Amino acid sequence: MRVISPATHTAAAVEYLTGAPGVVDLVVLPGVAARPQGDVLLFDVAREAANDVLGRLKEMRLHEVGSISADNAGLILSEAADRAEAEAPGDPDDAVVWDELSQRVADDSRMTWAYFAFFAIATQIAAIAVVVDSPIVLVGAMVLGPEFGPISAMCFGLLRRDGALIGRAARSVAAGFCVGIAVTFVCALVSLGIGWIGPTSLDSHAEVEFIVNPDRWSFIVALLAGAAGVLSITAAKSTALIGVFISVTTVPAAGYAALALALGRWDDLGSSIAQVAVNVLGMTISGTATLYAQRLLWSRLGGPYPGQLRRMLKHTRP
């Protein structure tokens, strides 16, 4: 962590950090910061102690009068660091750094050109996979789809009852699917006009038919994928998140819906839209439940108590 602290606040911050569990390698650089002006404090902190440290520094208003930043250290070779991690409650992989998660979901809920571009490209790849009946190409579309970012933001918004974040994330999800389906629909009409696809293009797709047959298994997979996705972003396990993308069929179903719309296959259109809804609902329910469980578990393992955690969540709203 790096803290820029006005000289009037530095003594109190250093006093706290010197005795804080999980903090090690504290370096104080007086008067070196220029914008904002002040002292620079550099230190390492065990991930499972980060919430307590950030909460205390924010109580000192250092995020208002100075600056607080954090990054994951790739490698620390230090017996003192090992002892600091042992002193901190819980395990690093179980720790949720709420400020970090808040910033991440705020970024993921934004509607940007890149977000819409990824959605449109992924949906078109999914539509092509349906036409050529290729599960391999379909997997590529699943991995490319960016929909889990705003879905995780909805889960976090539900956790802290933040209507603004929930609304922003929901609009981002809906807009992404609308743009992806609209662009793919136009491309499908062009392909239909030049004879690349026809009215029977959706008749032979046995290998990918599962994406338009929503059932109880689709919902169960969505529940499991939502829980795994939240665990992967809170524990910074990006490899697990790729598995989440491959597990759910939201983007493939959107690609199928665009084709069905262009070809006038209304039954297929309804079932593919239902598949999208089932997946989004399942991931939102399980993702929110997972965050609640993590909050409850961490408070019992020695992390922030519920009252303190509520204050932290209130102060981390983007």
CSV table of C-alpha atoms in Angstrom, one decimal:
chain,number,residue,atom,x,y,z
A,1,MET,CA,0.0,0.0,0.0
A,2,ARG,CA,1.0,3.6,-0.6
A,3,VAL,CA,-0.4,6.4,1.5
A,4,ILE,CA,0.1,10.1,0.8
A,5,SER,CA,-0.5,11.8,4.1
A,6,PRO,CA,-0.4,15.5,5.2
A,7,ALA,CA,2.3,16.2,7.8
A,8,THR,CA,-0.4,16.8,10.4
A,9,HIS,CA,-1.8,13.3,9.9
A,10,THR,CA,1.4,11.3,9.5
A,11,ALA,CA,2.3,10.8,13.2
A,12,ALA,CA,-1.1,9.2,13.9
A,13,ALA,CA,-1.0,7.0,10.8
A,14,VAL,CA,2.5,5.8,11.6
A,15,GLU,CA,1.6,5.0,15.2
A,16,TYR,CA,-1.4,2.9,14.0
A,17,LEU,CA,0.5,1.1,11.3
A,18,THR,CA,3.4,0.3,13.6
A,19,GLY,CA,1.2,-1.8,15.8
A,20,ALA,CA,-1.4,-3.0,13.3
A,21,PRO,CA,-1.6,-6.8,12.9
A,22,GLY,CA,-0.6,-7.9,9.4
A,23,VAL,CA,1.4,-4.7,8.6
A,24,VAL,CA,5.1,-5.0,7.8
A,25,ASP,CA,7.9,-3.2,5.9
A,26,LEU,CA,6.7,0.3,6.8
A,27,VAL,CA,8.7,3.1,5.1
A,28,VAL,CA,8.1,6.8,5.9
A,29,LEU,CA,9.3,9.4,3.3
A,30,PRO,CA,8.8,12.8,4.8
A,31,GLY,CA,7.8,15.7,2.5
A,32,VAL,CA,8.4,13.9,-0.8
A,33,ALA,CA,4.9,14.0,-2.2
A,34,ALA,CA,4.1,17.0,-4.4
A,35,ARG,CA,0.5,16.6,-5.6
A,36,PRO,CA,-1.1,16.3,-3.1
A,37,GLN,CA,1.6,17.6,-0.8
A,38,GLY,CA,2.7,15.6,2.1
A,39,ASP,CA,4.6,12.5,3.3
A,40,VAL,CA,4.6,9.1,1.6
A,41,LEU,CA,4.0,5.9,3.6
A,42,LEU,CA,4.9,2.6,2.0
A,43,PHE,CA,4.1,-0.7,3.6
A,44,ASP,CA,3.0,-4.3,3.0
A,45,VAL,CA,-0.1,-5.7,4.6
A,46,ALA,CA,-1.5,-9.3,4.6
A,47,ARG,CA,-4.6,-9.5,2.4
A,48,GLU,CA,-6.7,-10.7,5.2
A,49,ALA,CA,-5.8,-7.6,7.3
A,50,ALA,CA,-6.4,-5.1,4.5
A,51,ASN,CA,-10.0,-4.3,5.4
A,52,ASP,CA,-9.1,-3.3,8.9
A,53,VAL,CA,-6.1,-1.2,7.8
A,54,LEU,CA,-8.1,0.5,5.0
A,55,GLY,CA,-11.0,1.2,7.4
A,56,ARG,CA,-8.8,2.8,10.0
A,57,LEU,CA,-6.9,4.9,7.5
A,58,LYS,CA,-10.2,6.1,6.1
A,59,GLU,CA,-11.4,7.0,9.6
A,60,MET,CA,-8.4,9.3,9.7
A,61,ARG,CA,-9.7,10.8,6.4
A,62,LEU,CA,-6.5,10.1,4.6
A,63,HIS,CA,-8.5,9.3,1.4
A,64,GLU,CA,-9.9,12.8,1.6
A,65,VAL,CA,-6.9,14.9,2.6
A,66,GLY,CA,-4.3,12.7,0.9
A,67,SER,CA,-4.4,9.4,-1.1
A,68,ILE,CA,-4.6,5.7,-0.5
A,69,SER,CA,-3.6,3.1,-3.1
A,70,ALA,CA,-3.1,-0.6,-3.0
A,71,ASP,CA,-1.7,-3.3,-5.3
A,72,ASN,CA,-1.0,-7.0,-5.0
A,73,ALA,CA,2.6,-7.8,-4.3
A,74,GLY,CA,3.7,-10.7,-6.6
A,75,LEU,CA,6.6,-11.9,-4.4
A,76,ILE,CA,7.8,-11.0,-0.9
A,77,LEU,CA,10.7,-12.8,0.6
A,78,SER,CA,10.7,-11.9,4.2
A,79,GLU,CA,10.3,-13.7,7.5
A,80,ALA,CA,8.7,-10.6,8.9
A,81,ALA,CA,6.1,-10.7,6.2
A,82,ASP,CA,5.4,-14.4,6.9
A,83,ARG,CA,4.9,-13.5,10.6
A,84,ALA,CA,2.6,-10.6,9.7
A,85,GLU,CA,0.5,-12.9,7.6
A,86,ALA,CA,0.3,-15.5,10.4
A,87,GLU,CA,-0.9,-12.7,12.8
A,88,ALA,CA,-3.7,-11.7,10.5
A,89,PRO,CA,-7.0,-13.5,11.0
A,90,GLY,CA,-8.2,-16.0,8.4
A,91,ASP,CA,-6.6,-17.0,5.1
A,92,PRO,CA,-5.6,-14.8,2.2
A,93,ASP,CA,-7.7,-16.7,-0.4
A,94,ASP,CA,-10.8,-16.3,1.8
A,95,ALA,CA,-10.3,-12.5,2.4
A,96,VAL,CA,-12.5,-10.1,0.5
A,97,VAL,CA,-11.0,-6.6,0.2
A,98,TRP,CA,-14.2,-4.7,0.0
A,99,ASP,CA,-12.7,-1.5,-1.3
A,100,GLU,CA,-11.0,-3.3,-4.1
A,101,LEU,CA,-14.2,-5.2,-5.0
A,102,SER,CA,-16.2,-1.9,-4.9
A,103,GLN,CA,-13.9,-0.3,-7.4
A,104,ARG,CA,-13.8,-3.3,-9.7
A,105,VAL,CA,-17.6,-3.7,-9.9
A,106,ALA,CA,-18.0,0.1,-10.4
A,107,ASP,CA,-15.6,-0.2,-13.4
A,108,ASP,CA,-17.4,-3.3,-14.7
A,109,SER,CA,-20.8,-1.7,-14.6
A,110,ARG,CA,-19.8,1.1,-16.9
A,111,MET,CA,-21.1,1.1,-20.5
A,112,THR,CA,-18.1,1.8,-22.8
A,113,TRP,CA,-17.4,1.4,-26.5
A,114,ALA,CA,-15.1,-1.5,-25.7
A,115,TYR,CA,-17.8,-3.2,-23.6
A,116,PHE,CA,-20.3,-3.0,-26.5
A,117,ALA,CA,-17.7,-4.0,-29.0
A,118,PHE,CA,-16.9,-7.2,-27.1
A,119,PHE,CA,-20.6,-7.9,-26.7
A,120,ALA,CA,-21.3,-7.5,-30.4
A,121,ILE,CA,-18.3,-9.6,-31.5
A,122,ALA,CA,-19.1,-12.3,-29.0
A,123,THR,CA,-22.7,-12.5,-30.1
A,124,GLN,CA,-21.8,-12.7,-33.7
A,125,ILE,CA,-19.3,-15.5,-33.1
A,126,ALA,CA,-22.0,-17.3,-31.2
A,127,ALA,CA,-24.4,-16.9,-34.2
A,128,ILE,CA,-21.8,-18.3,-36.5
A,129,ALA,CA,-21.2,-21.2,-34.2
A,130,VAL,CA,-25.0,-22.0,-34.4
A,131,VAL,CA,-25.0,-21.8,-38.2
A,132,VAL,CA,-22.0,-24.1,-38.6
A,133,ASP,CA,-23.1,-26.2,-35.6
A,134,SER,CA,-19.7,-25.9,-33.9
A,135,PRO,CA,-19.4,-26.3,-30.1
A,136,ILE,CA,-15.7,-25.2,-30.3
A,137,VAL,CA,-16.6,-21.8,-31.9
A,138,LEU,CA,-19.4,-21.5,-29.3
A,139,VAL,CA,-16.9,-21.8,-26.5
A,140,GLY,CA,-14.9,-19.0,-28.0
A,141,ALA,CA,-18.0,-16.8,-27.9
A,142,MET,CA,-18.6,-17.7,-24.2
A,143,VAL,CA,-15.1,-16.8,-23.2
A,144,LEU,CA,-15.3,-13.5,-25.0
A,145,GLY,CA,-18.6,-12.4,-23.6
A,146,PRO,CA,-18.3,-9.5,-21.0
A,147,GLU,CA,-21.6,-10.0,-19.3
A,148,PHE,CA,-20.4,-11.3,-15.9
A,149,GLY,CA,-18.8,-8.0,-15.0
A,150,PRO,CA,-22.1,-6.0,-14.6
A,151,ILE,CA,-23.8,-9.1,-13.2
A,152,SER,CA,-21.2,-9.2,-10.4
A,153,ALA,CA,-21.9,-5.4,-9.9
A,154,MET,CA,-25.6,-6.2,-9.4
A,155,CYS,CA,-24.7,-8.8,-6.8
A,156,PHE,CA,-22.6,-6.3,-4.9
A,157,GLY,CA,-25.3,-3.7,-5.2
A,158,LEU,CA,-27.8,-6.1,-3.7
A,159,LEU,CA,-25.4,-6.9,-0.9
A,160,ARG,CA,-25.2,-3.3,0.2
A,161,ARG,CA,-28.7,-2.3,-0.9
A,162,ASP,CA,-27.3,0.3,-3.3
A,163,GLY,CA,-30.2,1.0,-5.8
A,164,ALA,CA,-28.1,3.3,-8.0
A,165,LEU,CA,-25.4,0.6,-8.5
A,166,ILE,CA,-28.1,-2.1,-9.1
A,167,GLY,CA,-29.8,0.1,-11.7
A,168,ARG,CA,-26.6,1.0,-13.4
A,169,ALA,CA,-25.4,-2.6,-13.6
A,170,ALA,CA,-28.9,-3.8,-14.8
A,171,ARG,CA,-28.9,-1.2,-17.6
A,172,SER,CA,-25.4,-2.2,-18.6
A,173,VAL,CA,-26.5,-5.9,-18.9
A,174,ALA,CA,-29.6,-5.1,-20.8
A,175,ALA,CA,-27.9,-2.6,-23.1
A,176,GLY,CA,-25.1,-5.1,-23.8
A,177,PHE,CA,-27.5,-7.8,-24.9
A,178,CYS,CA,-29.6,-5.4,-26.9
A,179,VAL,CA,-26.6,-4.1,-28.8
A,180,GLY,CA,-25.2,-7.6,-29.4
A,181,ILE,CA,-28.5,-8.9,-30.7
A,182,ALA,CA,-29.1,-5.8,-32.8
A,183,VAL,CA,-25.7,-5.9,-34.5
A,184,THR,CA,-25.9,-9.7,-35.1
A,185,PHE,CA,-29.5,-9.3,-36.4
A,186,VAL,CA,-28.3,-6.8,-39.0
A,187,CYS,CA,-25.5,-9.1,-40.0
A,188,ALA,CA,-27.9,-12.0,-40.2
A,189,LEU,CA,-30.2,-10.1,-42.5
A,190,VAL,CA,-27.2,-9.3,-44.8
A,191,SER,CA,-26.2,-13.0,-44.8
A,192,LEU,CA,-29.7,-13.9,-45.6
A,193,GLY,CA,-29.9,-11.5,-48.5
A,194,ILE,CA,-26.7,-12.8,-50.1
A,195,GLY,CA,-27.7,-16.4,-49.6
A,196,TRP,CA,-25.2,-17.4,-46.9
A,197,ILE,CA,-28.0,-18.5,-44.6
A,198,GLY,CA,-31.6,-19.5,-45.3
A,199,PRO,CA,-34.9,-20.5,-43.6
A,200,THR,CA,-33.5,-23.9,-42.8
A,201,SER,CA,-30.2,-22.8,-41.2
A,202,LEU,CA,-31.6,-23.4,-37.7
A,203,ASP,CA,-32.9,-26.9,-38.5
A,204,SER,CA,-29.6,-28.8,-38.0
A,205,HIS,CA,-27.9,-27.7,-34.9
A,206,ALA,CA,-27.9,-30.8,-32.7
A,207,GLU,CA,-24.5,-30.0,-31.2
A,208,VAL,CA,-25.5,-26.6,-29.9
A,209,GLU,CA,-29.3,-27.1,-29.3
A,210,PHE,CA,-28.8,-27.0,-25.6
A,211,ILE,CA,-28.5,-23.2,-25.7
A,212,VAL,CA,-32.2,-22.8,-26.6
A,213,ASN,CA,-33.6,-25.4,-24.2
A,214,PRO,CA,-33.8,-23.7,-20.8
A,215,ASP,CA,-34.6,-26.2,-18.0
A,216,ARG,CA,-33.8,-26.9,-14.4
A,217,TRP,CA,-30.2,-27.9,-15.3
A,218,SER,CA,-29.6,-24.6,-17.0
A,219,PHE,CA,-30.7,-22.8,-13.8
A,220,ILE,CA,-28.5,-25.0,-11.6
A,221,VAL,CA,-25.5,-24.5,-13.8
A,222,ALA,CA,-26.2,-20.7,-13.7
A,223,LEU,CA,-26.4,-20.9,-9.9
A,224,LEU,CA,-23.1,-22.7,-9.6
A,225,ALA,CA,-21.4,-20.5,-12.2
A,226,GLY,CA,-22.5,-17.3,-10.3
A,227,ALA,CA,-21.1,-18.6,-7.0
A,228,ALA,CA,-17.8,-19.6,-8.7
A,229,GLY,CA,-17.6,-16.3,-10.5
A,230,VAL,CA,-18.0,-14.2,-7.3
A,231,LEU,CA,-15.4,-16.4,-5.5
A,232,SER,CA,-13.0,-16.0,-8.4
A,233,ILE,CA,-13.1,-12.2,-8.4
A,234,THR,CA,-13.0,-11.8,-4.7
A,235,ALA,CA,-10.1,-14.2,-4.4
A,236,ALA,CA,-8.4,-12.9,-7.5
A,237,LYS,CA,-8.5,-16.2,-9.3
A,238,SER,CA,-8.8,-15.3,-13.0
A,239,THR,CA,-8.4,-18.8,-14.2
A,240,ALA,CA,-11.5,-19.9,-12.4
A,241,LEU,CA,-13.4,-17.0,-14.0
A,242,ILE,CA,-12.7,-18.3,-17.5
A,243,GLY,CA,-14.5,-21.5,-16.4
A,244,VAL,CA,-17.5,-19.4,-15.4
A,245,PHE,CA,-17.7,-17.9,-18.9
A,246,ILE,CA,-17.7,-21.3,-20.5
A,247,SER,CA,-20.3,-22.7,-18.1
A,248,VAL,CA,-23.2,-20.3,-18.9
A,249,THR,CA,-24.9,-19.8,-22.3
A,250,THR,CA,-26.0,-16.2,-22.1
A,251,VAL,CA,-24.1,-14.9,-25.1
A,252,PRO,CA,-24.7,-18.0,-27.3
A,253,ALA,CA,-28.4,-17.7,-26.5
A,254,ALA,CA,-28.3,-14.1,-27.6
A,255,GLY,CA,-26.6,-15.0,-30.8
A,256,TYR,CA,-29.3,-17.6,-31.5
A,257,ALA,CA,-32.0,-15.1,-30.7
A,258,ALA,CA,-30.6,-12.7,-33.3
A,259,LEU,CA,-30.6,-15.5,-36.0
A,260,ALA,CA,-34.1,-16.6,-35.0
A,261,LEU,CA,-35.3,-13.0,-35.3
A,262,ALA,CA,-33.8,-12.6,-38.7
A,263,LEU,CA,-35.3,-15.9,-39.9
A,264,GLY,CA,-38.7,-15.4,-38.3
A,265,ARG,CA,-38.4,-18.4,-36.0
A,266,TRP,CA,-40.5,-17.0,-33.2
A,267,ASP,CA,-40.5,-20.1,-31.0
A,268,ASP,CA,-36.8,-20.3,-31.1
A,269,LEU,CA,-36.6,-16.6,-30.3
A,270,GLY,CA,-38.7,-17.0,-27.2
A,271,SER,CA,-36.8,-20.0,-25.9
A,272,SER,CA,-33.4,-18.3,-26.5
A,273,ILE,CA,-34.5,-15.1,-24.7
A,274,ALA,CA,-35.7,-17.3,-21.8
A,275,GLN,CA,-32.3,-19.0,-21.7
A,276,VAL,CA,-30.6,-15.6,-21.3
A,277,ALA,CA,-33.0,-14.7,-18.5
A,278,VAL,CA,-32.6,-18.0,-16.7
A,279,ASN,CA,-28.8,-17.6,-16.7
A,280,VAL,CA,-28.7,-14.0,-15.6
A,281,LEU,CA,-31.2,-14.6,-12.8
A,282,GLY,CA,-29.4,-17.7,-11.6
A,283,MET,CA,-26.0,-16.0,-11.5
A,284,THR,CA,-27.4,-12.9,-9.8
A,285,ILE,CA,-29.1,-15.0,-7.0
A,286,SER,CA,-26.1,-17.2,-6.3
A,287,GLY,CA,-23.6,-14.4,-6.6
A,288,THR,CA,-25.4,-12.3,-4.1
A,289,ALA,CA,-25.8,-15.2,-1.7
A,290,THR,CA,-22.1,-16.0,-2.0
A,291,LEU,CA,-21.2,-12.4,-1.1
A,292,TYR,CA,-23.5,-12.6,1.9
A,293,ALA,CA,-21.9,-15.8,3.0
A,294,GLN,CA,-18.4,-14.4,2.6
A,295,ARG,CA,-19.4,-11.4,4.7
A,296,LEU,CA,-20.8,-13.5,7.5
A,297,LEU,CA,-18.0,-16.0,7.4
A,298,TRP,CA,-15.2,-13.4,7.5
A,299,SER,CA,-16.8,-11.5,10.4
A,300,ARG,CA,-16.8,-14.7,12.4
A,301,LEU,CA,-13.2,-15.5,11.5
A,302,GLY,CA,-11.9,-12.3,13.0
A,303,GLY,CA,-12.4,-9.9,10.2
A,304,PRO,CA,-14.5,-6.7,10.4
A,305,TYR,CA,-17.5,-7.0,12.7
A,306,PRO,CA,-20.9,-6.5,11.0
A,307,GLY,CA,-21.3,-2.9,12.3
A,308,GLN,CA,-17.8,-2.0,11.1
A,309,LEU,CA,-18.3,-3.7,7.8
A,310,ARG,CA,-21.5,-1.8,7.2
A,311,ARG,CA,-19.7,1.5,7.7
A,312,MET,CA,-16.9,0.3,5.3
A,313,LEU,CA,-19.4,-0.6,2.6
A,314,LYS,CA,-21.1,2.7,3.1
A,315,HIS,CA,-17.9,4.6,2.6
A,316,THR,CA,-16.8,2.6,-0.5
A,317,ARG,CA,-19.7,3.5,-2.7
A,318,PRO,CA,-18.3,4.6,-6.1
